[in-house]
XYZ file of C-alpha atoms in Angstrom:
730
model
C 40.572 -25.172 43.977
C 38.558 -28.549 43.556
C 38.522 -29.196 47.363
C 37.908 -25.537 47.980
C 35.385 -23.856 45.538
C 35.829 -20.334 45.916
C 31.985 -18.395 45.576
C 33.126 -15.022 47.279
C 36.514 -13.032 48.158
C 37.269 -10.151 50.195
C 39.772 -7.419 48.792
C 41.791 -4.867 51.197
C 43.116 -2.071 48.744
C 45.276 -0.839 51.639
C 47.338 -4.081 52.086
C 46.765 -5.517 48.813
C 45.110 -9.077 50.814
C 42.587 -11.252 48.915
C 40.645 -13.534 50.907
C 38.552 -16.384 49.626
C 35.492 -18.017 50.825
C 33.369 -21.002 49.791
C 30.181 -19.495 51.384
C 28.176 -17.373 49.568
C 28.367 -14.675 52.497
C 30.695 -14.898 55.596
C 28.630 -14.269 58.729
C 25.357 -16.044 59.892
C 22.907 -14.299 62.273
C 19.908 -15.869 63.547
C 18.780 -17.585 60.434
C 19.893 -15.305 57.650
C 23.193 -14.405 56.114
C 24.711 -10.809 56.372
C 27.946 -8.787 55.901
C 29.722 -6.153 58.421
C 30.582 -2.907 57.802
C 33.841 -2.392 57.057
C 35.315 0.589 55.150
C 38.774 -1.196 54.327
C 37.263 -3.798 52.906
C 35.703 -4.457 49.782
C 33.719 -7.774 49.122
C 33.276 -9.553 45.941
C 30.656 -12.311 45.289
C 30.111 -14.545 42.582
C 26.767 -14.366 40.714
C 24.329 -16.667 41.751
C 23.208 -17.436 38.606
C 19.332 -18.041 39.603
C 16.421 -17.205 41.845
C 16.533 -20.514 43.479
C 19.895 -19.988 44.954
C 18.765 -17.240 46.836
C 16.873 -19.482 48.899
C 17.846 -22.543 51.419
C 16.225 -25.618 51.086
C 14.955 -27.586 53.881
C 14.079 -31.383 52.298
C 11.003 -32.849 52.741
C 9.388 -30.387 55.013
C 6.843 -27.883 55.004
C 5.197 -25.260 56.884
C 2.809 -26.798 59.695
C 0.827 -23.569 59.675
C -1.069 -23.964 56.330
C -3.074 -21.008 56.770
C -0.407 -18.965 56.017
C 0.281 -19.861 52.169
C -1.149 -16.926 50.595
C -0.979 -17.977 46.834
C -0.893 -21.770 45.276
C 0.496 -22.148 41.877
C 0.677 -24.919 39.732
C 3.062 -26.977 36.964
C 5.856 -24.764 37.837
C 9.144 -25.279 38.181
C 11.557 -24.695 41.153
C 13.052 -21.262 39.017
C 9.646 -20.044 38.615
C 8.364 -20.805 42.140
C 11.312 -18.792 43.454
C 10.591 -15.931 41.097
C 6.911 -15.904 41.933
C 7.858 -15.242 45.921
C 10.354 -12.522 44.640
C 7.583 -10.856 42.417
C 4.765 -11.337 44.815
C 2.842 -8.169 44.967
C -0.475 -9.234 46.698
C 1.814 -10.068 50.141
C 5.163 -10.208 50.678
C 6.529 -13.632 50.085
C 8.980 -14.693 52.975
C 9.168 -18.676 52.122
C 7.597 -21.120 49.547
C 7.021 -24.761 49.592
C 7.502 -26.450 46.370
C 6.757 -30.463 45.084
C 9.485 -31.296 42.423
C 6.583 -34.225 41.403
C 3.484 -32.405 40.901
C 4.905 -28.773 40.237
C 2.728 -27.499 43.309
C 4.439 -24.204 44.365
C 2.880 -22.824 48.043
C 3.808 -18.931 48.690
C 3.856 -17.897 52.366
C 3.656 -14.671 54.282
C 6.195 -16.067 57.373
C 9.100 -18.201 57.934
C 10.437 -20.185 60.714
C 13.507 -19.435 62.775
C 14.766 -18.213 66.214
C 12.114 -15.514 67.522
C 9.527 -17.291 65.767
C 8.747 -20.271 68.131
C 4.750 -19.957 66.622
C 6.139 -21.303 63.089
C 7.690 -24.520 62.717
C 8.190 -27.442 59.580
C 6.514 -30.562 59.324
C 7.875 -33.686 57.847
C 6.455 -34.208 53.942
C 7.147 -37.151 51.416
C 6.266 -34.397 48.163
C 7.329 -30.983 49.391
C 10.550 -29.068 49.920
C 10.696 -26.037 51.669
C 12.720 -22.616 51.164
C 13.706 -19.815 53.109
C 16.465 -16.789 51.596
C 19.730 -17.555 52.259
C 21.717 -14.937 51.291
C 22.943 -11.506 51.514
C 22.053 -7.895 50.131
C 24.484 -5.622 48.695
C 25.069 -2.079 49.887
C 27.308 0.773 47.939
C 27.590 -1.764 44.826
C 27.498 -1.456 40.960
C 25.876 -4.579 39.716
C 27.134 -5.176 36.129
C 24.807 -6.764 33.368
C 25.889 -10.419 33.862
C 25.074 -10.605 37.311
C 22.470 -13.019 38.517
C 19.693 -13.328 39.517
C 18.254 -9.843 38.714
C 17.075 -9.155 42.676
C 17.424 -6.705 45.181
C 16.886 -5.884 48.666
C 17.558 -4.360 51.496
C 19.871 -5.540 54.066
C 19.017 -8.321 56.294
C 15.576 -8.488 54.235
C 13.319 -10.380 54.821
C 14.586 -11.617 58.280
C 14.880 -8.082 59.531
C 14.254 -4.368 58.891
C 16.950 -1.735 59.104
C 17.806 1.371 60.968
C 20.428 3.866 60.750
C 21.575 2.778 57.024
C 22.379 4.620 53.958
C 23.224 2.473 50.967
C 23.338 3.167 47.083
C 23.434 0.615 44.392
C 24.211 1.042 40.616
C 22.341 -1.270 38.218
C 24.243 -1.208 34.907
C 22.105 -2.926 31.121
C 23.471 -3.987 28.366
C 24.527 -1.897 25.548
C 21.419 -0.941 23.537
C 18.883 -1.989 26.989
C 17.183 -0.231 29.753
C 16.703 -1.195 33.142
C 13.267 -2.003 34.077
C 12.282 -2.330 37.949
C 9.853 -3.161 40.299
C 9.161 -2.873 43.927
C 6.912 -5.723 45.132
C 7.533 -4.895 48.882
C 8.188 -1.261 50.570
C 8.004 -0.817 54.257
C 8.176 2.284 56.371
C 7.665 1.602 59.955
C 5.607 5.269 59.765
C 5.829 8.123 57.236
C 9.526 9.610 56.398
C 8.602 12.154 53.977
C 9.388 15.292 55.903
C 12.699 14.004 57.413
C 15.699 16.506 56.617
C 18.236 13.582 55.257
C 15.808 12.806 52.613
C 14.877 9.298 54.148
C 13.200 6.545 52.016
C 13.739 4.737 49.009
C 14.888 6.599 45.660
C 15.490 5.866 42.155
C 17.581 8.142 39.517
C 17.713 7.657 35.817
C 21.303 7.305 35.557
C 24.913 6.304 37.396
C 24.577 9.023 40.077
C 22.338 10.824 42.815
C 22.436 13.678 40.254
C 20.291 12.129 37.833
C 16.400 12.783 37.472
C 14.106 10.928 39.621
C 12.057 8.172 38.381
C 10.383 7.354 41.672
C 10.697 8.020 45.359
C 9.154 6.198 47.996
C 8.552 7.492 51.743
C 5.083 6.601 53.121
C 4.213 3.927 55.426
C 2.970 0.592 54.075
C -0.703 1.071 55.068
C -0.734 4.671 53.279
C 0.609 3.767 49.493
C -0.352 1.064 46.794
C 2.453 -0.910 45.007
C 4.853 1.400 43.139
C 4.669 1.151 39.395
C 7.367 -0.326 36.981
C 9.752 1.889 36.369
C 12.211 2.107 33.171
C 15.801 4.092 32.497
C 16.463 6.156 29.379
C 20.056 6.093 29.938
C 21.284 2.634 30.196
C 21.615 2.919 34.229
C 19.815 2.731 37.501
C 20.970 4.695 40.730
C 18.879 2.846 43.457
C 19.427 4.816 47.061
C 17.799 4.086 50.731
C 18.430 5.981 53.981
C 17.055 4.588 57.509
C 17.093 6.704 60.463
C 15.170 6.043 63.270
C 12.313 4.582 61.287
C 12.849 0.563 60.463
C 12.426 -0.013 56.992
C 12.510 -2.973 54.385
C 12.238 -3.803 50.666
C 12.834 -6.146 47.719
C 12.621 -5.475 44.120
C 13.101 -7.539 40.856
C 14.353 -5.884 37.390
C 14.935 -6.772 33.850
C 16.674 -5.609 31.107
C 14.235 -4.605 28.024
C 14.518 -2.905 24.814
C 12.722 0.252 25.304
C 11.463 2.480 22.419
C 12.118 5.844 23.854
C 9.551 7.315 21.998
C 7.391 5.989 24.346
C 8.277 8.161 27.136
C 9.013 11.196 24.829
C 7.509 14.659 25.817
C 7.325 15.683 22.172
C 4.221 18.186 21.743
C 1.615 19.525 19.239
C 1.706 16.231 17.272
C 5.428 16.087 16.802
C 6.735 12.988 15.438
C 9.381 10.871 17.960
C 12.208 9.430 16.005
C 14.430 7.149 18.331
C 17.891 7.645 17.919
C 19.640 4.731 20.203
C 18.468 5.338 23.918
C 17.517 8.937 23.200
C 15.301 10.620 20.958
C 14.718 13.736 18.888
C 11.203 15.299 17.882
C 10.390 16.064 14.503
C 8.029 19.331 14.588
C 5.346 19.669 12.551
C 4.924 23.021 10.218
C 4.441 25.819 12.573
C 5.971 24.518 15.682
C 9.930 24.606 17.206
C 11.687 23.758 19.857
C 13.353 20.729 21.345
C 9.990 19.321 21.876
C 8.068 21.307 19.540
C 6.552 23.412 22.608
C 7.330 26.778 20.502
C 4.457 28.508 18.310
C 6.038 29.766 15.459
C 4.875 33.591 14.691
C 4.512 33.236 11.208
C 3.029 37.318 11.824
C 6.910 38.024 12.014
C 7.908 38.484 8.440
C 4.693 41.220 8.128
C 3.070 39.234 5.434
C -0.231 41.342 5.188
C -0.186 44.288 2.909
C -1.485 47.566 2.674
C -1.657 47.955 6.250
C -3.573 44.895 6.700
C -3.343 43.126 10.767
C -1.625 40.145 10.756
C -3.119 37.521 13.484
C -0.470 34.418 14.091
C -2.277 31.028 14.325
C -1.394 27.609 14.279
C 1.296 27.024 11.204
C -0.286 29.927 9.575
C -1.824 33.694 9.817
C -4.596 35.741 9.012
C -4.896 39.213 7.768
C -7.497 41.630 8.566
C -7.547 44.005 5.720
C -8.500 47.646 5.528
C -11.742 48.583 3.683
C -10.568 48.424 0.181
C -8.385 45.288 0.185
C -9.147 41.978 0.089
C -7.253 38.212 -0.197
C -5.016 36.140 1.764
C -2.521 39.075 2.094
C -4.737 41.766 1.374
C -3.252 41.944 -1.873
C -6.606 42.524 -4.043
C -7.812 45.894 -4.598
C -11.727 46.133 -4.605
C -12.226 49.685 -4.200
C -16.008 50.669 -4.577
C -16.656 46.784 -4.913
C -16.286 47.000 -0.932
C -19.673 48.467 -0.277
C -21.119 45.369 -2.686
C -22.890 47.795 -5.087
C -24.268 45.097 -7.202
C -27.532 43.768 -5.965
C -27.805 40.448 -7.786
C -24.730 39.702 -9.181
C -20.802 39.937 -8.831
C -18.540 43.093 -8.667
C -15.513 43.713 -11.174
C -13.205 46.396 -10.497
C -12.474 48.117 -14.046
C -9.986 50.937 -12.323
C -9.405 52.590 -9.240
C -12.583 54.129 -8.933
C -15.035 52.159 -11.172
C -16.583 48.839 -11.517
C -19.037 46.907 -13.587
C -21.497 44.594 -12.011
C -21.842 40.692 -13.705
C -25.979 39.733 -13.234
C -27.189 36.625 -12.390
C -29.693 35.280 -14.735
C -32.714 37.119 -14.331
C -31.659 40.790 -13.630
C -30.135 43.296 -15.525
C -29.144 46.844 -15.173
C -25.800 49.042 -14.066
C -26.532 47.603 -10.326
C -28.201 44.405 -11.102
C -31.477 45.546 -9.946
C -33.912 45.459 -12.595
C -35.350 41.976 -12.726
C -35.650 40.577 -16.618
C -39.356 40.459 -17.977
C -40.153 38.212 -21.145
C -40.594 41.329 -23.173
C -37.713 43.361 -22.293
C -35.670 41.335 -25.033
C -38.374 42.372 -27.619
C -38.975 38.851 -28.933
C -41.852 39.902 -30.885
C -40.490 40.490 -34.076
C -43.514 41.673 -36.121
C -45.955 42.044 -33.361
C -46.480 43.740 -29.830
C -45.589 41.631 -26.730
C -47.751 41.208 -23.865
C -46.460 39.629 -20.148
C -47.968 36.386 -18.320
C -46.962 35.669 -14.938
C -43.201 34.052 -16.081
C -43.948 33.928 -19.864
C -44.785 36.430 -22.651
C -47.859 36.043 -25.750
C -46.970 38.022 -28.952
C -49.693 39.574 -30.897
C -48.919 39.765 -34.402
C -49.698 42.355 -37.118
C -51.480 41.010 -40.484
C -49.282 38.682 -42.655
C -47.231 37.101 -39.704
C -47.585 34.074 -37.368
C -45.774 32.022 -34.637
C -44.688 32.653 -30.985
C -42.339 35.366 -32.083
C -44.347 36.443 -35.110
C -41.201 35.586 -37.299
C -43.342 33.343 -40.017
C -45.411 34.421 -42.994
C -48.773 33.341 -41.965
C -48.710 32.122 -46.022
C -45.154 30.723 -47.113
C -44.654 31.844 -50.573
C -42.143 29.057 -50.408
C -44.735 26.376 -50.810
C -45.270 27.936 -54.609
C -41.682 26.905 -55.130
C -40.966 29.874 -57.100
C -37.533 29.773 -57.309
C -36.538 27.465 -60.270
C -32.806 26.016 -59.765
C -32.363 27.289 -56.151
C -33.347 27.028 -52.638
C -36.257 29.346 -51.348
C -36.404 31.422 -48.217
C -39.140 33.728 -47.025
C -38.529 37.272 -46.536
C -40.087 39.512 -43.698
C -41.254 41.696 -46.447
C -43.863 39.109 -47.628
C -41.428 37.983 -50.330
C -39.069 35.330 -51.251
C -35.412 35.153 -51.700
C -33.729 32.761 -53.859
C -30.124 31.298 -53.444
C -29.183 30.126 -57.289
C -27.770 26.658 -58.095
C -24.275 26.464 -59.968
C -24.630 27.600 -63.310
C -27.774 29.687 -62.934
C -29.329 33.326 -62.079
C -32.078 35.711 -61.743
C -34.571 36.721 -59.189
C -36.029 33.170 -59.406
C -32.787 31.404 -60.771
C -34.722 30.988 -64.035
C -31.689 32.276 -66.172
C -28.805 29.421 -67.075
C -25.596 30.581 -67.408
C -23.707 28.840 -69.957
C -19.930 27.952 -68.438
C -19.077 25.955 -71.186
C -19.178 28.850 -73.574
C -16.027 29.954 -73.092
C -13.851 26.529 -72.153
C -11.951 24.627 -74.674
C -11.440 21.183 -73.730
C -9.379 20.141 -76.587
C -9.471 16.258 -77.097
C -12.682 16.020 -74.634
C -16.186 17.469 -73.625
C -17.040 20.281 -71.384
C -19.861 19.155 -69.007
C -21.453 21.335 -66.353
C -21.197 20.490 -62.484
C -22.454 22.418 -59.232
C -19.026 23.837 -58.794
C -18.590 25.092 -62.477
C -17.363 22.733 -65.020
C -14.925 19.949 -65.787
C -13.631 18.332 -68.908
C -14.045 14.776 -69.553
C -11.160 13.782 -71.907
C -11.240 11.146 -74.422
C -9.153 7.955 -73.592
C -6.153 8.600 -74.666
C -5.555 12.328 -73.512
C -5.316 13.635 -70.142
C -4.595 17.124 -68.495
C -7.187 19.760 -67.390
C -8.100 20.771 -70.544
C -7.456 17.329 -72.227
C -4.622 18.520 -74.466
C -1.749 16.493 -73.130
C -1.586 12.898 -75.018
C -1.172 9.965 -72.551
C 2.159 7.462 -73.211
C 1.704 4.002 -74.622
C 3.002 3.094 -71.017
C 0.215 5.218 -68.832
C -2.508 3.447 -71.304
C -1.163 0.063 -70.390
C 0.582 0.486 -66.909
C -2.074 -2.138 -65.547
C -1.275 -4.578 -68.387
C 2.654 -4.726 -66.924
C 2.005 -5.008 -63.298
C 4.386 -6.337 -61.409
C 6.672 -5.683 -63.886
C 7.863 -2.738 -65.410
C 6.537 -0.700 -69.218
C 9.011 0.480 -71.770
C 7.760 2.819 -74.619
C 8.879 0.971 -78.193
C 7.777 2.361 -81.132
C 8.622 -0.568 -83.544
C 5.687 -2.370 -82.011
C 2.230 -1.870 -82.890
C 1.128 -1.405 -79.515
C 4.170 0.646 -78.815
C 5.358 -0.668 -75.416
C 6.392 -3.712 -73.992
C 6.413 -5.057 -70.169
C 9.743 -6.769 -68.697
C 8.102 -9.248 -66.559
C 9.553 -10.303 -62.976
C 10.782 -13.744 -64.746
C 13.152 -11.207 -67.185
C 10.859 -11.936 -69.994
C 9.613 -9.190 -72.447
C 5.727 -9.813 -72.950
C 2.655 -7.043 -74.042
C 1.471 -8.342 -70.375
C 2.797 -9.392 -67.245
C -0.277 -10.112 -65.135
C -0.002 -12.751 -62.235
C -2.250 -15.865 -62.307
C -5.890 -14.981 -62.367
C -7.505 -16.270 -59.023
C -10.970 -17.194 -59.861
C -12.249 -17.240 -56.235
C -10.967 -13.154 -56.114
C -14.445 -12.244 -57.389
C -16.372 -14.370 -54.495
C -18.529 -16.020 -57.342
C -20.040 -18.387 -54.750
C -23.310 -16.795 -53.559
C -24.124 -18.898 -50.305
C -21.106 -20.980 -50.318
C -17.149 -21.218 -49.884
C -15.288 -21.065 -53.226
C -12.159 -22.924 -53.532
C -9.793 -23.136 -56.463
C -9.639 -26.639 -58.770
C -8.343 -27.669 -61.889
C -11.247 -26.673 -63.662
C -10.986 -23.536 -62.215
C -13.203 -23.261 -58.757
C -15.390 -25.042 -57.034
C -18.180 -23.927 -54.636
C -19.167 -25.501 -51.503
C -22.355 -24.562 -50.530
C -24.478 -23.689 -47.557
C -27.062 -25.194 -46.256
C -30.225 -24.519 -47.827
C -28.915 -23.319 -51.612
C -27.857 -25.367 -54.489
C -26.119 -25.019 -57.906
C -22.940 -24.644 -59.474
C -22.614 -20.855 -57.939
C -24.594 -21.668 -54.381
C -27.468 -19.274 -55.989
C -30.272 -21.602 -56.200
C -32.523 -21.677 -52.609
C -34.184 -24.676 -51.482
C -36.961 -25.221 -49.253
C -34.408 -25.383 -46.437
C -34.592 -21.297 -46.820
C -37.559 -20.800 -48.837
C -40.529 -19.361 -46.993
C -43.910 -19.966 -49.215
C -46.023 -18.660 -46.361
C -49.301 -20.748 -46.312
C -48.259 -22.831 -49.252
C -46.231 -25.647 -49.605
C -42.837 -26.235 -50.766
C -41.105 -28.745 -53.336
C -37.457 -28.647 -54.269
C -36.254 -28.805 -57.731
C -32.785 -28.797 -59.439
C -33.806 -25.178 -60.628
C -34.493 -24.279 -56.877
C -38.023 -24.422 -54.989
C -41.693 -23.964 -56.156
C -44.447 -22.916 -54.000
C -47.553 -24.526 -53.916
C -50.412 -22.062 -52.706
C -53.305 -22.412 -51.230
C -56.904 -21.352 -53.241
C -56.777 -17.347 -52.864
C -53.000 -17.209 -53.148
C -50.310 -16.706 -55.486
C -47.072 -15.556 -56.320
C -43.628 -17.353 -55.756
C -44.011 -17.154 -52.456
C -47.562 -17.644 -52.607
C -47.430 -13.671 -50.744
C -50.123 -12.254 -52.640
C -54.103 -12.665 -51.983
C -55.885 -13.147 -54.953
C -59.540 -12.454 -54.938
C -61.469 -14.974 -56.790
C -65.396 -14.189 -57.982
C -68.067 -16.059 -57.112
C -69.403 -18.796 -59.335
C -72.371 -20.833 -59.448
C -70.939 -24.156 -59.391
C -72.611 -26.404 -61.846
C -71.428 -28.685 -64.604
C -71.884 -25.973 -67.353
C -69.904 -23.236 -65.340
C -67.485 -25.140 -63.228
C -63.626 -24.628 -64.443
C -62.276 -27.583 -65.187
C -58.769 -28.795 -66.497
C -60.804 -29.887 -69.745
C -60.813 -26.344 -70.370
C -57.320 -25.311 -68.339
C -54.849 -23.128 -70.004
C -52.131 -24.835 -68.371
C -48.908 -24.133 -70.875
C -45.068 -25.776 -71.320
C -46.219 -29.204 -70.274
C -47.854 -28.063 -67.214
C -49.496 -30.842 -64.759
C -53.487 -29.760 -64.167
C -54.463 -30.655 -60.867
C -58.616 -30.425 -60.380
C -59.770 -28.379 -57.261
C -63.084 -27.477 -55.644
C -63.600 -24.249 -57.564
C -61.421 -24.676 -60.271
C -58.111 -26.042 -61.257
C -54.076 -25.172 -60.514
C -51.422 -25.755 -63.252
C -47.905 -27.309 -61.598
C -45.320 -25.800 -63.883
C -42.474 -27.987 -65.280
C -38.805 -27.299 -64.568
C -37.768 -23.453 -65.706
C -41.231 -22.093 -65.972
C -43.425 -19.707 -63.718
C -46.539 -18.227 -63.390
C -50.203 -19.342 -62.798
C -50.320 -20.488 -66.383
C -46.702 -21.919 -66.382
C -46.173 -18.748 -69.354
C -43.258 -17.449 -67.619
C -39.828 -18.461 -67.901
C -37.521 -18.700 -65.155
C -34.178 -16.391 -65.968
C -31.548 -18.567 -64.479
C -29.293 -15.427 -65.884
C -30.315 -13.346 -63.300
C -27.704 -14.467 -60.845
C -24.615 -13.442 -63.007
C -23.085 -17.032 -63.055
C -20.644 -16.289 -65.853
C -17.303 -14.484 -65.087
C -15.792 -11.966 -67.373
C -18.424 -13.236 -70.123
C -22.146 -12.876 -70.996
C -24.790 -15.403 -69.819
C -27.608 -17.020 -72.411
C -30.303 -19.487 -71.732
C -29.237 -22.614 -73.592
C -31.851 -23.698 -75.916
C -34.190 -20.621 -76.167
C -34.539 -18.233 -78.957
C -32.849 -14.732 -78.770
C -34.547 -12.251 -80.720
C -33.681 -8.274 -79.390
C -32.164 -9.416 -76.135
C -35.406 -11.485 -75.259
C -35.522 -14.821 -74.161
C -37.985 -17.256 -75.619
C -39.433 -21.103 -76.105
C -37.975 -23.620 -74.278
C -35.367 -23.696 -71.123
C -32.970 -26.459 -70.901
C -29.948 -24.572 -69.134
C -27.246 -21.518 -69.230
C -24.281 -20.964 -71.665
C -21.347 -18.673 -71.185
C -19.979 -17.307 -73.928
C -16.329 -16.487 -73.119
C -14.143 -13.362 -74.746
C -11.048 -14.244 -75.708
C -8.317 -15.296 -73.033
C -10.912 -16.918 -70.836
C -12.482 -20.481 -70.802
C -14.277 -22.817 -68.394
C -17.791 -23.215 -67.466
C -18.166 -19.981 -66.044
C -15.530 -18.334 -68.411
C -13.256 -18.360 -64.814
C -10.275 -19.539 -66.004
C -7.558 -17.406 -67.840
C -6.065 -18.760 -71.059
C -2.689 -17.591 -71.863
C -1.521 -19.003 -75.547
C 2.347 -17.873 -75.302
C 2.822 -19.495 -71.794
C 3.749 -22.417 -73.528
C 5.631 -20.692 -76.490
C 8.592 -18.700 -76.900
C 9.762 -16.335 -79.434
C 14.161 -16.556 -79.347
C 14.325 -13.371 -81.512
C 11.268 -11.576 -80.606
C 8.003 -10.684 -78.428
C 4.847 -13.245 -78.430
C 1.575 -11.349 -79.187
C -1.932 -12.940 -78.525
C -4.314 -12.846 -81.099
C -8.321 -13.020 -80.915
C -7.969 -16.439 -82.253
C -5.210 -18.008 -79.756
C -2.586 -17.751 -82.240
C 0.841 -16.014 -81.957
C 3.045 -14.125 -84.360
C 6.728 -13.303 -83.833
C 8.009 -9.637 -83.284
C 11.713 -9.685 -84.405
C 13.343 -7.364 -82.010
C 16.500 -5.013 -83.411
C 19.689 -5.194 -81.210
C 19.410 -2.074 -78.890
C 18.754 -1.462 -75.452
C 14.462 -0.543 -74.990
C 14.149 2.708 -73.214
């Protein structure tokens, strides 16, 4: 086969003879290739593979008749130029010239050859000329791998044909469809009325029984270019018949993946669902059939009740009900309400023959036919009603007043007749007293002794708003204070977080088993001096001495309770800082700690004999006197205040002492009054506490142990041993 390449062969099935050839076709007739009809022989040809292989090249040549080039395309390969010639729908392309160097492509509607002496070629250094050089099949099946995908009538484009009948089956790969276009279809005259169905016909499928996708039988002058036709079965059956009228055509086809739903016949807004190369229609509610073309009759089930007439609709129905029924299915009986008896309201059926009307605002009456007037509700309680345009006016009887004559003209309760209760005026010019608990009588003037018959054994009876209560003595409990409390109940807080045990052999009657497994009278955890927030305007932190305060800006003192001029407001006066706080120096006419009080100064005659001066001043407690225009001013020493500096500053007012009593150091105390000089404060600590502010807990037993007993604190801080007997505490 190296010296004789095979491009086609003939096969005779009767003799089983095979003839190979090295040309595309066997016969050359007048410049074109063609086949002779032979019923006994089948012709098989290799795939031409490309569009360019359909054409014969004349190198270094172009058409001399330049005006025959009807289209010029740029930057095209030879294959693209050949495809453009095959697919041209503007004019029928019969040949083309192509430049391999520039990519220029010229499409022509003429060809040169025998019988066309007026058409000739000229030499060209940049162009090659191409004309059809192939044969076209008849009565063949074209497989999916054959190329290029082009079909034409026999002898196209050199001759039209007569008295021919051919068919071609085009098969697409699995899952694809055949899409075909006919750029050129020519008939010498219309053949649409012929007896043998002359013309060109395209069927969907592999035979002439498939549905017709297109039929062309008009002359070229009477038809436009045919549309793009697409199979639905994966194959096309193309047939053409020529009798006495000459015809010619060319076509190109391709294999495409087509959504079958694009050409579906689903109706009434049905949903098309593709299944391989076919489809099914998913019908909306109310429709049925293969293409959802059938309107379902919803009246078929007789949905209308009580003789109602059914009217079929799309995906539904409506019921024309008889007079006494309503509802979507005439299921609701309305009886007499069908006549709309309620003029201004809604009709509600109460029985088969009865109804009631629910009136809208502004109307009353059985049939809501009476307009509501302002006086209809009798708003005037102690008077007569008169109507205006849209309101009413009450004319009250003597002794009553108010919009509705509902208040006494004189409220007797203003005289507080109810001694121990709440007063309410009545409509009969009287009062009604609602007595407090423990009182009775018309005016709640009689006391009821609720404690008279109550025995609070170890306590006292106290009346309250709900009756009485027994306030028990310290060692008793119960509603009537008749239950004695155990020692552990009395001292339960002393043993926290340990456990309390009653023990009659110690004076207190109990002992505490503490978390460290030691017996004591108390298990209190270490006291946190900051827990009670002693720092008034600062942050508290524990220290060896107890606690210290970090004061906020504007405050000083060990407890951050002494304000300074940073936060003080002396009004129109001047502020000066002292270790005891701040002092406001007020201008003439103002006084008080913050110069907040206006002082009226009686006018005086200014002369040497009457002008007040520091010579005659009464500034006390080592105060400094300052001479002013109309008098003098006292500047107090630390610890004193007032216009004459005769009022002592109470340093204990801020409660600086924790768990103790605060006294002013250096002053004399008599009857709770602090007198004389001021030098500071002293905290008098109770037993168990110490420190400058009595904020440190002192436990003398913490550093001692009683091997055979319990350690007990005394007010003097001493301890004594309690001998324990050898038995289990309960």
